[in-house]
Coordinates of C-alpha atoms and ligand atoms in Angstrom, one line a residue:
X1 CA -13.4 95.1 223.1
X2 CA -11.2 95.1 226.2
X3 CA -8.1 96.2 225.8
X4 CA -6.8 97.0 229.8
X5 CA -4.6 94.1 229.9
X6 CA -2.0 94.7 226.7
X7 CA 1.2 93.9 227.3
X8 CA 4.0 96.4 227.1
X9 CA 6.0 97.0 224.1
X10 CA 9.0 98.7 223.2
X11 CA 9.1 102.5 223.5
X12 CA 10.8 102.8 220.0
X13 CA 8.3 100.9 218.0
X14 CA 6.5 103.2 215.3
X15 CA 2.3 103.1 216.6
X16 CA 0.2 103.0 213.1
X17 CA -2.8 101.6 215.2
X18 CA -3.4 101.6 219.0
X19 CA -6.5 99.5 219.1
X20 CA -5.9 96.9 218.1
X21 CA -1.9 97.2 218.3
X22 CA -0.4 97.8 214.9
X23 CA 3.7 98.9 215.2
X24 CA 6.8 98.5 213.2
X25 CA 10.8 99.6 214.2
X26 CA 12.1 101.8 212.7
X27 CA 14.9 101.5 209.5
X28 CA 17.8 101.2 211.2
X29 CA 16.5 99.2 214.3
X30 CA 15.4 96.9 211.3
X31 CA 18.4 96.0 210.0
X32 CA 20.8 96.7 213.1
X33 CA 20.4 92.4 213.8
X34 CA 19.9 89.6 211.4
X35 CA 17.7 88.1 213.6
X36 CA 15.3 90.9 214.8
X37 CA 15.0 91.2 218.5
X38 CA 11.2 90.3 219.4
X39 CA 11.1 93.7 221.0
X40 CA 11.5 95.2 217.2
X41 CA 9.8 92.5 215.4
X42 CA 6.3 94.0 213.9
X43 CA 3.4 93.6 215.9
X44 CA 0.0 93.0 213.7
X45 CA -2.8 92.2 215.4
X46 CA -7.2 92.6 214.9
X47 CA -8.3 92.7 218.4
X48 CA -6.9 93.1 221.8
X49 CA -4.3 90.8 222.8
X50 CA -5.7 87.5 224.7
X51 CA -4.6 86.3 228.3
X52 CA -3.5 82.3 229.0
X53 CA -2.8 82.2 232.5
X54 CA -3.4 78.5 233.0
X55 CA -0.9 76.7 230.7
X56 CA -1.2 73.5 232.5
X57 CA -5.3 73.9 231.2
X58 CA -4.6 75.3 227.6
X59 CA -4.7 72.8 225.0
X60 CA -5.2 72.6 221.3
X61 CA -8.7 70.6 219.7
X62 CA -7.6 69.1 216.3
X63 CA -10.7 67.5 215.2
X64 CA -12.8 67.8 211.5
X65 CA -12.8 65.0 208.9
X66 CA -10.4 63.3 210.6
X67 CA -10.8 59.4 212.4
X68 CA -9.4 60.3 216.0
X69 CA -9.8 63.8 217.2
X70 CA -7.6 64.9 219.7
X71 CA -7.4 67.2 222.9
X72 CA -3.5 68.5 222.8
X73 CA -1.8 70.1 226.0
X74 CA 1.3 71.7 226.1
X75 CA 2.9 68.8 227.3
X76 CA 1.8 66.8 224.3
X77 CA 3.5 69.2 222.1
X78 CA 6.8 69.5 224.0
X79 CA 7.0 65.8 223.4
X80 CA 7.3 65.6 220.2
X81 CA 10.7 66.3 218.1
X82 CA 12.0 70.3 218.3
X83 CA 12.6 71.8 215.4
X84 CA 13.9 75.4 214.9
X85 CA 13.6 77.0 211.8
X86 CA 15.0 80.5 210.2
X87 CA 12.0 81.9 208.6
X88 CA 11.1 85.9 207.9
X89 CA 7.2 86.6 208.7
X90 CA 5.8 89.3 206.3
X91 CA 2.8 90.9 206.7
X92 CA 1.3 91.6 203.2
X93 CA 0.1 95.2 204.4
X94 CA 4.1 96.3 204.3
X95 CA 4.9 99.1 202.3
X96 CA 1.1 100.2 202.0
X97 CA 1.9 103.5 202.7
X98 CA 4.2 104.1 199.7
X99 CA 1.2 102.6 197.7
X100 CA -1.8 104.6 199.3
X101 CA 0.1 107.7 197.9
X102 CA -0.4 106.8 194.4
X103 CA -3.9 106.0 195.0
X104 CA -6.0 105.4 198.2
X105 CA -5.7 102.2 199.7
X106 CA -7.8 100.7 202.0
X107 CA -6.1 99.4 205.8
X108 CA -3.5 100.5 208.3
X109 CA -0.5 102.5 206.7
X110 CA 3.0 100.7 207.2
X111 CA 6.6 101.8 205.8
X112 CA 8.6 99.4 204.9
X113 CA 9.0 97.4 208.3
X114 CA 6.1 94.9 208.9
X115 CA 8.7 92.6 208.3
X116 CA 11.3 90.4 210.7
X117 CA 13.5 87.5 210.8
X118 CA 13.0 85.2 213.9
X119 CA 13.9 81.7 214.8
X120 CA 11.1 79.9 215.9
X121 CA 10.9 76.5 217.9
X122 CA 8.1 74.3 218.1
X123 CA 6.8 71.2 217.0
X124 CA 6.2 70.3 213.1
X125 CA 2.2 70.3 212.2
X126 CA 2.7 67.1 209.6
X127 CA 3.7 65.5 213.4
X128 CA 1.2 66.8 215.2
X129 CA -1.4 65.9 212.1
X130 CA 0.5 62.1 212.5
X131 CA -0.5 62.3 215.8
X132 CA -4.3 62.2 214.7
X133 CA -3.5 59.7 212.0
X134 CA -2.7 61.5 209.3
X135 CA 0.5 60.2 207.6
X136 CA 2.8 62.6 206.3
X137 CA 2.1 64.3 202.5
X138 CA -1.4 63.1 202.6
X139 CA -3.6 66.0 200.6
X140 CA -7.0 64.3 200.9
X141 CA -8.5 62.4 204.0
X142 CA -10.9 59.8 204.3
X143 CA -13.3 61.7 204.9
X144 CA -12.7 64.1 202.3
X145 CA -10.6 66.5 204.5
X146 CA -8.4 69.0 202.1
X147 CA -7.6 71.9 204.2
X148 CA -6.3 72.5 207.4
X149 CA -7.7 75.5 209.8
X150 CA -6.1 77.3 212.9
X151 CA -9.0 78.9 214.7
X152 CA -7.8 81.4 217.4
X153 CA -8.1 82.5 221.1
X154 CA -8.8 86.2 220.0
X155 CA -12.1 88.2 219.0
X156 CA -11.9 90.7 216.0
X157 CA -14.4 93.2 214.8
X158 CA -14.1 91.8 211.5
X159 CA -15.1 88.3 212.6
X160 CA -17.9 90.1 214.2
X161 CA -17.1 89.2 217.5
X162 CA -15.8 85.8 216.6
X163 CA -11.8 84.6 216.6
X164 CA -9.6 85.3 213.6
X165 CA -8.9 82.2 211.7
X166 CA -6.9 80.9 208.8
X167 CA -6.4 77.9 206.7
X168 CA -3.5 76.4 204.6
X169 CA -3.6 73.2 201.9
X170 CA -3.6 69.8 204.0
X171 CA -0.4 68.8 201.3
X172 CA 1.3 71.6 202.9
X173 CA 0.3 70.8 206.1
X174 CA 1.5 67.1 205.7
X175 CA 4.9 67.7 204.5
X176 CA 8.0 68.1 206.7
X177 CA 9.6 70.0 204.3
X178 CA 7.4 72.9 204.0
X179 CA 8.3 73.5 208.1
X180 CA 5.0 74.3 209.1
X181 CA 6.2 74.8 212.9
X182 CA 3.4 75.2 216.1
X183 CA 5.8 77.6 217.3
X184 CA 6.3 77.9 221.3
X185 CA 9.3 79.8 221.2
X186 CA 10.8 82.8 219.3
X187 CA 14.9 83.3 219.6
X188 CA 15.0 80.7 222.1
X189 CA 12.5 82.4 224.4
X190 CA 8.7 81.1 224.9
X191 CA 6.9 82.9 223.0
X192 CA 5.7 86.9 224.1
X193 CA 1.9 87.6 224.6
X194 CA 2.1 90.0 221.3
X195 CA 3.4 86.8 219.1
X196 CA 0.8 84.7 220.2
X197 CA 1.3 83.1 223.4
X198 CA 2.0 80.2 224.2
X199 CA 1.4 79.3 220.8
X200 CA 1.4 79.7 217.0
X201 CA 1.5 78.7 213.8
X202 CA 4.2 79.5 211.7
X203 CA 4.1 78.8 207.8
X204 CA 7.6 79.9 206.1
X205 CA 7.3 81.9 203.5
X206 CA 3.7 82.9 203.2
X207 CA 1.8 86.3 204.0
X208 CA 2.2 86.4 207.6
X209 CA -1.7 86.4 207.7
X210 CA -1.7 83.0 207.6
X211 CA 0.7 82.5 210.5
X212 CA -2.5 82.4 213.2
X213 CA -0.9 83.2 217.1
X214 CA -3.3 82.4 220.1
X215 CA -4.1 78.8 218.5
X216 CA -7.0 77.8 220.2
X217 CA -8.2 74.8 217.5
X218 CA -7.2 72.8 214.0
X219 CA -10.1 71.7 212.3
X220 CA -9.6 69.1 209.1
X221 CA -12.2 70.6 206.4
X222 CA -13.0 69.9 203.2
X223 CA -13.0 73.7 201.7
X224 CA -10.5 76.1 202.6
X225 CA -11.4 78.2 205.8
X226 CA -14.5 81.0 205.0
X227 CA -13.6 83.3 207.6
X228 CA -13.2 87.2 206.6
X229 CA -9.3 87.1 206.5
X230 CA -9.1 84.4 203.8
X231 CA -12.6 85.3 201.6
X232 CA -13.0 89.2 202.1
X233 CA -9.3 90.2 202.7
X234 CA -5.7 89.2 201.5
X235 CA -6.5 88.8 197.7
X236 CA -4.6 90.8 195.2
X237 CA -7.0 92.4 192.6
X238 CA -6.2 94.3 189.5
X239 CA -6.2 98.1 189.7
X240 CA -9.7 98.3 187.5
X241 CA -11.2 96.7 191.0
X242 CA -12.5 98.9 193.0
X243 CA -15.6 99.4 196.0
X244 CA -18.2 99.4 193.9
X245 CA -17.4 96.6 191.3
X246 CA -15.4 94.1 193.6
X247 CA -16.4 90.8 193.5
X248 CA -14.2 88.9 196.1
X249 CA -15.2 85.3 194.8
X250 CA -13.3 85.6 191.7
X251 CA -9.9 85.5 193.2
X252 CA -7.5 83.1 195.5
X253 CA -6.9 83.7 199.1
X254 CA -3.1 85.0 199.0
X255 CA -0.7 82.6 200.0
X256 CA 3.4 82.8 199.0
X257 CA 4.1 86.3 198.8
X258 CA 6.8 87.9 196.3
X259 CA 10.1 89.0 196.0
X260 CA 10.4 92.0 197.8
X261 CA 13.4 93.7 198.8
X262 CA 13.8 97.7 200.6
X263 CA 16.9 99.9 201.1
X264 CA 16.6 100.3 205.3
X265 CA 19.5 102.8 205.9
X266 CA 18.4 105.9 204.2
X267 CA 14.9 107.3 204.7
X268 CA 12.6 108.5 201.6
X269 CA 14.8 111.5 201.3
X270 CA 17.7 112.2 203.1
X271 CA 20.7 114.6 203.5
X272 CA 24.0 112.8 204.0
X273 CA 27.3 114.4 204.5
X274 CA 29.4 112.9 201.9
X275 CA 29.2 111.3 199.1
X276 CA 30.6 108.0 200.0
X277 CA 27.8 106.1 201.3
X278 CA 26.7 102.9 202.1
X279 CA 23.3 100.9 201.0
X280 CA 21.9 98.7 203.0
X281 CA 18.8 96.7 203.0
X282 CA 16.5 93.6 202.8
X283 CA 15.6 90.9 200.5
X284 CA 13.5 87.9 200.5
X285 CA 10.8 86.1 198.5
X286 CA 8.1 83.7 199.7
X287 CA 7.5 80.0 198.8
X288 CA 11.2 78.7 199.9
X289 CA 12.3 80.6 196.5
X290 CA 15.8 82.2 198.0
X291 CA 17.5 85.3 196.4
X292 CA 19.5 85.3 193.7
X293 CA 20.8 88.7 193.5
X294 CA 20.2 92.3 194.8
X295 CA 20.9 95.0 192.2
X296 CA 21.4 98.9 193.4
X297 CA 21.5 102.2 190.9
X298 CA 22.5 105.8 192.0
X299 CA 20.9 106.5 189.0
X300 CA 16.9 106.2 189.2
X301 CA 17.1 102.3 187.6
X302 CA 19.1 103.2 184.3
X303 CA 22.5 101.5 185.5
X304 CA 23.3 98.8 187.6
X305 CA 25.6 97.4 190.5
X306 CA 25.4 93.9 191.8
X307 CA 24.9 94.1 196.0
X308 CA 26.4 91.8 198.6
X309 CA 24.3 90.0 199.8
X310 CA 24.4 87.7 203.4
X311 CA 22.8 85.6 206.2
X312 CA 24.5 85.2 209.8
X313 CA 22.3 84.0 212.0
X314 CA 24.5 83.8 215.2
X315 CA 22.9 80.5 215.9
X316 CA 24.2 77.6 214.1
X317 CA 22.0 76.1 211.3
X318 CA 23.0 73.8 208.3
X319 CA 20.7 74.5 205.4
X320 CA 19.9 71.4 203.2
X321 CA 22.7 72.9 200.4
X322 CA 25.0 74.1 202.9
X323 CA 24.9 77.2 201.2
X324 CA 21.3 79.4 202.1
X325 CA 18.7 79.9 204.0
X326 CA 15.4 79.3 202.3
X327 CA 13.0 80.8 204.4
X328 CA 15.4 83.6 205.6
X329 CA 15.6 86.8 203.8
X330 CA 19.0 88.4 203.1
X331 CA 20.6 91.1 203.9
X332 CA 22.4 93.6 201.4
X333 CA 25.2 96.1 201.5
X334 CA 26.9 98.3 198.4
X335 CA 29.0 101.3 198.5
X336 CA 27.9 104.2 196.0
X337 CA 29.8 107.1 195.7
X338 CA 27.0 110.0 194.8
X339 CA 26.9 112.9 193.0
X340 CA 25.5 115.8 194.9
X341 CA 21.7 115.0 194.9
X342 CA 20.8 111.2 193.5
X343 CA 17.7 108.7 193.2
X344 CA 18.7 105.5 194.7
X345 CA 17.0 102.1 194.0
X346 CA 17.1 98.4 194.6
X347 CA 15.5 95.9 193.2
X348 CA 15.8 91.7 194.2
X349 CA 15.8 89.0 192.1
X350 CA 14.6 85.3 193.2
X351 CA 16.1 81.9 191.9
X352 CA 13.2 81.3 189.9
X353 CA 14.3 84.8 188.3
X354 CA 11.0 86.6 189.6
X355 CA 11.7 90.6 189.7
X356 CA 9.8 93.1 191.0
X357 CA 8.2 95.6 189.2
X358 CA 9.2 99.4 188.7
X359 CA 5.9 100.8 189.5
X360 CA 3.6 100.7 191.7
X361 CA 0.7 101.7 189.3
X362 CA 1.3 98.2 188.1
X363 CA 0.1 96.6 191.0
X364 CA -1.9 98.8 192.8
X365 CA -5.1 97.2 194.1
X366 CA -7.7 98.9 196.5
X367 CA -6.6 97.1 200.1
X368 CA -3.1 98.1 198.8
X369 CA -1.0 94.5 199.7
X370 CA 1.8 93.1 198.0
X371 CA 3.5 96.4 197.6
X372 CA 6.6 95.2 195.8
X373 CA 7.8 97.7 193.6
X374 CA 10.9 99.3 193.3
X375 CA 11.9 101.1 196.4
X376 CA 13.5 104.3 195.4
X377 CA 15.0 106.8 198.1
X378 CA 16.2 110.7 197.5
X379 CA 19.8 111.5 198.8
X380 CA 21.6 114.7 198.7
X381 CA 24.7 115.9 199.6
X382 CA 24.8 119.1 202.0
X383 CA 25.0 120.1 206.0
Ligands
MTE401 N1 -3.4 85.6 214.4 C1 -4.4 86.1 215.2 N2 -4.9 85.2 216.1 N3 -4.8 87.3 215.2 C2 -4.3 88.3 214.3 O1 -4.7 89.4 214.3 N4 -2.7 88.7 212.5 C3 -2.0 88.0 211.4 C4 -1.1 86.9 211.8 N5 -1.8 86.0 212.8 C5 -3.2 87.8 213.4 C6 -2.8 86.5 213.6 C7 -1.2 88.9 210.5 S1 -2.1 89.8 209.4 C8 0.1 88.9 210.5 S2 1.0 89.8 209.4 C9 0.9 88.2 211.5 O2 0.1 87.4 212.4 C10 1.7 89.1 212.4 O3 2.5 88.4 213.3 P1 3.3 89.2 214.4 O4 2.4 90.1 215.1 O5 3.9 88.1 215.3 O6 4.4 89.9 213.7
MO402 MO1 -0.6 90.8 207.9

């Protein structure tokens, strides 16, 4: 693989993989903005990062079992109605390294920052799908077409050579309210080379895994997508599975992912000062399900405060209620007075009153994904 002609990032992303380029921020360059700069937003990639210098020649194929295939160009897409749409990208790998310590896991370590809030721009997918005559929340074709596919530009190792690839239900596809976006732009700037230049896919509130950059092609098919990422990777197994007895049939491909929240001021185990201090963190959970509630303990999880929670995005939006965000996560804040050495946890809570689990034992599986236990951090008082 050729990786001479990366772009460059910022100096103050964490490195967890070089080749291909695998970086988070760090904590507090996490939650110092709402809306994470693009120079800290997480950068997860399988292969080197792929070079369109021609954009007048890029275009997009949509073809499969559909009646008129179509050739788009950028032009083709800038036409249609711009949408921009708060939505926090999650990679499912976040937290992995907090689970590899309780048992191995399989894949590239991350802390708790393969995570970030952008606003994208770009076209809808149900209209570019229109565009090829499929009407909006269709969720069979014709021709039998259930699925929908975004092939990519770039070559992996796991794809043995060939470009990674995804696919989501056409039903999601098809509806305008799910704000599937083929992004173009990320806070109101085209798109960087490292998130998918000059464009992506963008499906709120799903693994990021599904989000494919570099879109080369959408292909209409009748069986969800066999490429490695969405048969031989991305599926949550119990913690019985393991190498030698995994059988990756018997489960679903991963799609909405849970609720998940992390403290981002304090590292694993910190000295403060004093013991006034203040929490402050993340939370979000995936299928459009917003958070209800953010609790913090001092106390290793046997008493309870309720955290503040809040969304500012800086650029106006009008949610459908007026009152949240759905694809956005939040942002929490509490002030703890501690004693002189103290366990601190948070823990989210989704409107469909999902909660995340205490331990990580409970849901450790071998390619250690969906880390969403309790995030517990050591603080103590002293110089
Ligand atoms: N798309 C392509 N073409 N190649 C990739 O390696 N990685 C996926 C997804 N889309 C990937 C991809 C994964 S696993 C994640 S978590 C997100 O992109 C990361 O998006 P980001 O790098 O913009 O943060
Ligand atoms: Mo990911």
């Amino acid at each position: 693989s050729d990786y001479s002609r990366e772009p460059s990032r910022h100096p103050c992303l964490k490195i967890n993989a070089k080749e291909p380029f695998n970086a988070e921020p760090t904590r507090s360059d996490l939650i110092s903005s709402y809306i994470t700069p693009v120079d800290f937003f997480y950068k997860r990639n399988h292969g080197p990062i792929p070079v369109v210098d021609d954009i007048e020649r890029y275009s997009v194929s949509v073809c499969g079992l559909v009646e008129n295939s179509k050739e788009l160009f950028m032009k083709d897409i800038w036409k249609l109605p711009k949408y921009t749409v708060t939505a926090t990208l999650q990679c499912a790998g976040n937290r992995r390294t907090a689970m590899s310590k309780s048992r191995t896991v399989k894949g590239v370590g991350w802390d708790i920052s393969a995570i970030g809030n952008a606003v994208w721009g770009g076209a809808k997918l149900a209209d570019v799908l229109k565009l090829v005559g499929i009407p909006y929340l269709t969720s069979i074709t014709q021709s039998g077409g259930k699925h929908v596919e975004f092939v990519s530009i770039d070559k992996c190792k796991e794809e043995k050579g060939g470009p990674y690839k995804a696919s989501i239900p056409l039903s999601q596809a098809t509806n305008p309210e799910a704000d599937v976006l083929l992004a173009y732009e990320m806070n109101g700037e085209p798109l960087n080379r490292d998130h998918g230049y000059p464009l992506r896919v963008v499906v709120p509130g799903v693994i990021g895994a599904r989000s494919v950059k570099w879109l080369d092609s959408i292909n209409i098919i009748a069986e969800e997508c066999q490429g490695f990422f969405v048969q031989k990777d991305y599926k949550m197994f119990p913690p019985t599975v393991n190498w030698d007895n995994i059988n990756w049939s018997t489960r679903r491909p991963q799609m909405d992912f849970p609720v998940q929240c992390a403290i981002c001021s304090l590292e694993d185990v910190s000295v403060v000062k004093h013991g006034k201090i203040t929490i402050k963190g993340y939370a979000v959970s995936g299928g459009g399900r917003g958070i209800e509630r953010v609790d913090v303990s001092i106390d290793g999880g046997k008493t309870w405060v309720e955290a503040t929670r809040y969304q500012t995005t800086g650029i106006p939006y009008i949610a459908d209620d007026g009152s949240s965000d759905k694809w956005a996560w939040v942002f929490f804040e509490a002030e703890a007075n501690i004693p002189q050495s103290a366990e601190i946890v948070a823990k989210a809570v989704d409107i469909a009153a999902n909660v995340q689990p205490e331990s990580i034992d409970s849901i450790w599986n071998l390619r250690g994904i969906l880390n969403t236990s309790w995030h517990p951090v050591q603080v103590r008082v002293g110089q």
